[in-house]
CSV table of C-alpha atoms in Angstrom, one decimal:
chain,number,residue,atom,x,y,z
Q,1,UNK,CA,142.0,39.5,102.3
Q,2,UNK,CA,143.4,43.0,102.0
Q,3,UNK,CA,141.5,44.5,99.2
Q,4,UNK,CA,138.2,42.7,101.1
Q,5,UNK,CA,139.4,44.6,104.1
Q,6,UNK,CA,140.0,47.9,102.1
Q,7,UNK,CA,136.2,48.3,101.1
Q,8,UNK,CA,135.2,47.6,104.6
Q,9,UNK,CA,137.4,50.5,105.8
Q,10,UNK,CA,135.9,52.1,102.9
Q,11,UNK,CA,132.5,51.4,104.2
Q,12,UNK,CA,131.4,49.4,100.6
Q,13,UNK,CA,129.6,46.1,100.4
Q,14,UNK,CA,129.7,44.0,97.3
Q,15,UNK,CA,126.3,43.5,96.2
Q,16,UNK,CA,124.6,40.0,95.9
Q,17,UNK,CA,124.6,38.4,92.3
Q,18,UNK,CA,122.7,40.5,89.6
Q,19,UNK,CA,118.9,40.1,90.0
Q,20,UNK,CA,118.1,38.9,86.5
Q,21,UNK,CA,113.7,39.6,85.1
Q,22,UNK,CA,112.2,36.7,85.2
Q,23,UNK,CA,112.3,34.5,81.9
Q,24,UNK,CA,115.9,35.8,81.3
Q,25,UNK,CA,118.7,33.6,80.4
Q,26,UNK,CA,122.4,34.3,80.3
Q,27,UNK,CA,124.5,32.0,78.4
Q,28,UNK,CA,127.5,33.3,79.3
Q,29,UNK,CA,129.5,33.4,83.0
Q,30,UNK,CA,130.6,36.3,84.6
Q,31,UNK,CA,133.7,35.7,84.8
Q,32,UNK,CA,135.7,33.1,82.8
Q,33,UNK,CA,138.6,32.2,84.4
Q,34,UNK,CA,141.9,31.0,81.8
Q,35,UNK,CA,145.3,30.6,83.1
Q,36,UNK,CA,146.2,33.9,84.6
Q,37,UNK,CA,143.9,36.0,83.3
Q,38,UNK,CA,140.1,36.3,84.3
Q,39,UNK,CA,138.0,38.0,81.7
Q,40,UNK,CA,134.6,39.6,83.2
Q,41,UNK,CA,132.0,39.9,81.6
Q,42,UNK,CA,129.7,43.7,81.2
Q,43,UNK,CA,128.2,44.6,84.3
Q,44,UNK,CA,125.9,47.1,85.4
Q,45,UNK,CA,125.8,48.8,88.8
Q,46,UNK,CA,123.7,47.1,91.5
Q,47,UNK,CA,122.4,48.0,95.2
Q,48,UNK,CA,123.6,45.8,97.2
Q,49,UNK,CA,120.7,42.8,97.3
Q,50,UNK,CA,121.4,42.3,93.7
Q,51,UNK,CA,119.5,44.7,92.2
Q,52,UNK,CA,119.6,47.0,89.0
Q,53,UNK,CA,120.5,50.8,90.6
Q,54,UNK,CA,117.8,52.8,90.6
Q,55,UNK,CA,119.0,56.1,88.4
Q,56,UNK,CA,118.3,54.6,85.1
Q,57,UNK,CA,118.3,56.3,81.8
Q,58,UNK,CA,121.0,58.5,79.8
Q,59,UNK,CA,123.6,60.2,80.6
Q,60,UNK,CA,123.1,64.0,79.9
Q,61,UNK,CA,119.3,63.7,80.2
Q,62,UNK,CA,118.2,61.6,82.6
Q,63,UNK,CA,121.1,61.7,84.8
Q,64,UNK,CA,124.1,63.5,85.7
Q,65,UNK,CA,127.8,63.7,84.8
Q,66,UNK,CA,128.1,62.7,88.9
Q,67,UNK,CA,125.3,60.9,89.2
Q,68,UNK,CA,126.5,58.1,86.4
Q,69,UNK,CA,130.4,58.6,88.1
Q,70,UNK,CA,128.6,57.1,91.0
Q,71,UNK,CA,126.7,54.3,88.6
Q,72,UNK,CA,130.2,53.4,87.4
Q,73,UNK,CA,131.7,53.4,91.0
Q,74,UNK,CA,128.6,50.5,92.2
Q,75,UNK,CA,129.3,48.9,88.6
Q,76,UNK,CA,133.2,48.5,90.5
Q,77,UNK,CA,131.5,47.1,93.2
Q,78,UNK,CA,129.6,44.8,91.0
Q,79,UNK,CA,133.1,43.1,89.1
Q,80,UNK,CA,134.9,42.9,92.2
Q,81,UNK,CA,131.3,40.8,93.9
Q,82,UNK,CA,131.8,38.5,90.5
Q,83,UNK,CA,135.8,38.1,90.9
Q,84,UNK,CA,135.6,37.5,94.3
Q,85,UNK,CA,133.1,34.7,93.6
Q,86,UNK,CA,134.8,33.2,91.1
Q,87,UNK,CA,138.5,33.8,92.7
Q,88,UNK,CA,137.4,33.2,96.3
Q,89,UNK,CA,140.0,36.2,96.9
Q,90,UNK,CA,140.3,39.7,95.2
Q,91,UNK,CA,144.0,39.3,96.8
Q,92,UNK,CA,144.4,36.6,93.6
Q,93,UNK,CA,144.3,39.7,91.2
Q,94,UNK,CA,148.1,40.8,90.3
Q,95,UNK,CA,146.9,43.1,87.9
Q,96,UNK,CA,144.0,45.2,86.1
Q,97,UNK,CA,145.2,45.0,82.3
Q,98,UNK,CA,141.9,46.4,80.6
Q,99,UNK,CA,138.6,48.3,81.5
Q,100,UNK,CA,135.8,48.9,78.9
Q,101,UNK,CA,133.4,51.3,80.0
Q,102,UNK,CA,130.5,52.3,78.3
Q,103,UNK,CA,128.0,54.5,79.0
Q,104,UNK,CA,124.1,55.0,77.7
Q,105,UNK,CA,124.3,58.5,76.2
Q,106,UNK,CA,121.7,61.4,75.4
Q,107,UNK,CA,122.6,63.0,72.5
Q,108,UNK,CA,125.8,65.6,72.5
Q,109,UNK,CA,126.8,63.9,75.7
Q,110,UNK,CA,130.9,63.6,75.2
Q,111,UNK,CA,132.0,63.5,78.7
Q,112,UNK,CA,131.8,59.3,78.9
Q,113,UNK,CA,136.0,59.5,80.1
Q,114,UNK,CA,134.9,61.6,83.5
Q,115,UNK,CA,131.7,58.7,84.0
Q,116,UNK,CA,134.3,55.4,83.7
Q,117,UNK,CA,136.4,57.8,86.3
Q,118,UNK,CA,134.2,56.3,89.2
Q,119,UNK,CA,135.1,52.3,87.9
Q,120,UNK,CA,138.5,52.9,87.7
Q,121,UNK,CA,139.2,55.6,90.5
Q,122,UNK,CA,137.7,52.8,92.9
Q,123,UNK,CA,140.2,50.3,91.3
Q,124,UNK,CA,143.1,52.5,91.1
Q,125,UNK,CA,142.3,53.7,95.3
Q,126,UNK,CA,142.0,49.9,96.2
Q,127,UNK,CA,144.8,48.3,94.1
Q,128,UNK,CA,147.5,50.6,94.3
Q,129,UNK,CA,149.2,52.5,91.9
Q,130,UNK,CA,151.3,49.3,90.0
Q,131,UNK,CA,148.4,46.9,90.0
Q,132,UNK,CA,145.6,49.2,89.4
Q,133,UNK,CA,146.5,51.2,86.7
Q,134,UNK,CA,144.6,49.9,83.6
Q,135,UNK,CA,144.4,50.5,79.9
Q,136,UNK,CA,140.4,51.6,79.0
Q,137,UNK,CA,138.2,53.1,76.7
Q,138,UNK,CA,135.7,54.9,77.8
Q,139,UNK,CA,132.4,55.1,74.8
Q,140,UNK,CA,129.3,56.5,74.2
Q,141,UNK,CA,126.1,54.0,73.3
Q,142,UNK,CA,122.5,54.3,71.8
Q,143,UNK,CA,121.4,52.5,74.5
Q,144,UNK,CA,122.5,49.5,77.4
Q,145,UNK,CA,120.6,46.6,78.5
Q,146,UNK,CA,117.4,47.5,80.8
Q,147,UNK,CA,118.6,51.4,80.4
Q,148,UNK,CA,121.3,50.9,82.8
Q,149,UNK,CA,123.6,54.2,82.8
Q,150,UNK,CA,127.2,52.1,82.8
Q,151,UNK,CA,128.3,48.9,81.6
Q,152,UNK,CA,132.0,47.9,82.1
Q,153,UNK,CA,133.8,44.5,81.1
Q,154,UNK,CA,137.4,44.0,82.2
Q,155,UNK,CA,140.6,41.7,82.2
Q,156,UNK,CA,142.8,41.1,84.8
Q,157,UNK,CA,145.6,39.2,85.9
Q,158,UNK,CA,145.5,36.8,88.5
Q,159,UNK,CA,147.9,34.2,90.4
């Protein structure tokens, strides 16, 4: 239980399963576990009952360079709640491999690598620097599901 230990000392709290509207159906997990890897599905950052943050909109118009660093730093929060579900123990993960972060852009908004900072500075801070490190891209979208700032999917490694 160290990384679960980390965020406490950190003072973070994984948030409750997404909230979904009513009427909405996913047909798709979370997280889809396969023989050392886990592959999780795009997220989007949550308070911590399970509900969509509350600084919605774009990047560059409706929000702020910092403000959307901190979107992508709960959308952390929001992985590591599904992994740990489906792993029963962030300790499990050997390895982040890959991080794709994208983020709902106003128009001449280019600055999407310093918003994915806050998904994978959280990873990098609680993993270490050999099982944190991650390969990513970091893109610019029209739009995200239910104007959400940040979505991120990822693949890691697990024992």
């Amino acid at each position: 239980m160290r990384i679960e230990n980390r965020l406490a000392e950190l003072g973070l709290e994984l948030p409750q399963p997404m909230k979904t509207p009513s009427g909405l159906e996913l047909p798709f997990p979370w997280v889809r576990l396969w023989p050392g890897r886990a592959f999780v599905s795009g997220h989007g950052p949550l308070h911590a009952d399970g509900s969509l943050w509350s600084g919605l909109g774009k990047v560059g118009s409706d929000l702020t360079t910092e403000q959307a660093y901190g979107a992508a730093r709960a959308t952390a929060l929001a992985v590591l709640a599904s992994l740990q579900r489906a792993l029963g123990d962030l300790d499990r993960i050997t390895a982040w491999l890959r991080v794709f972060g994208m983020v709902n852009t106003a128009p001449g908004f280019n600055q999407t690598p310093a918003v994915i900072n806050g998904f994978s500075d959280l990873i990098i801070e609680l993993w270490g620097p050999e099982a944190g490190p991650h390969s990513r891209s970091a893109i610019g979208v029209a739009e995200l599901p239910f104007n959400i700032p940040v979505e991120v999917e990822a693949e890691v490694a697990v024992d």
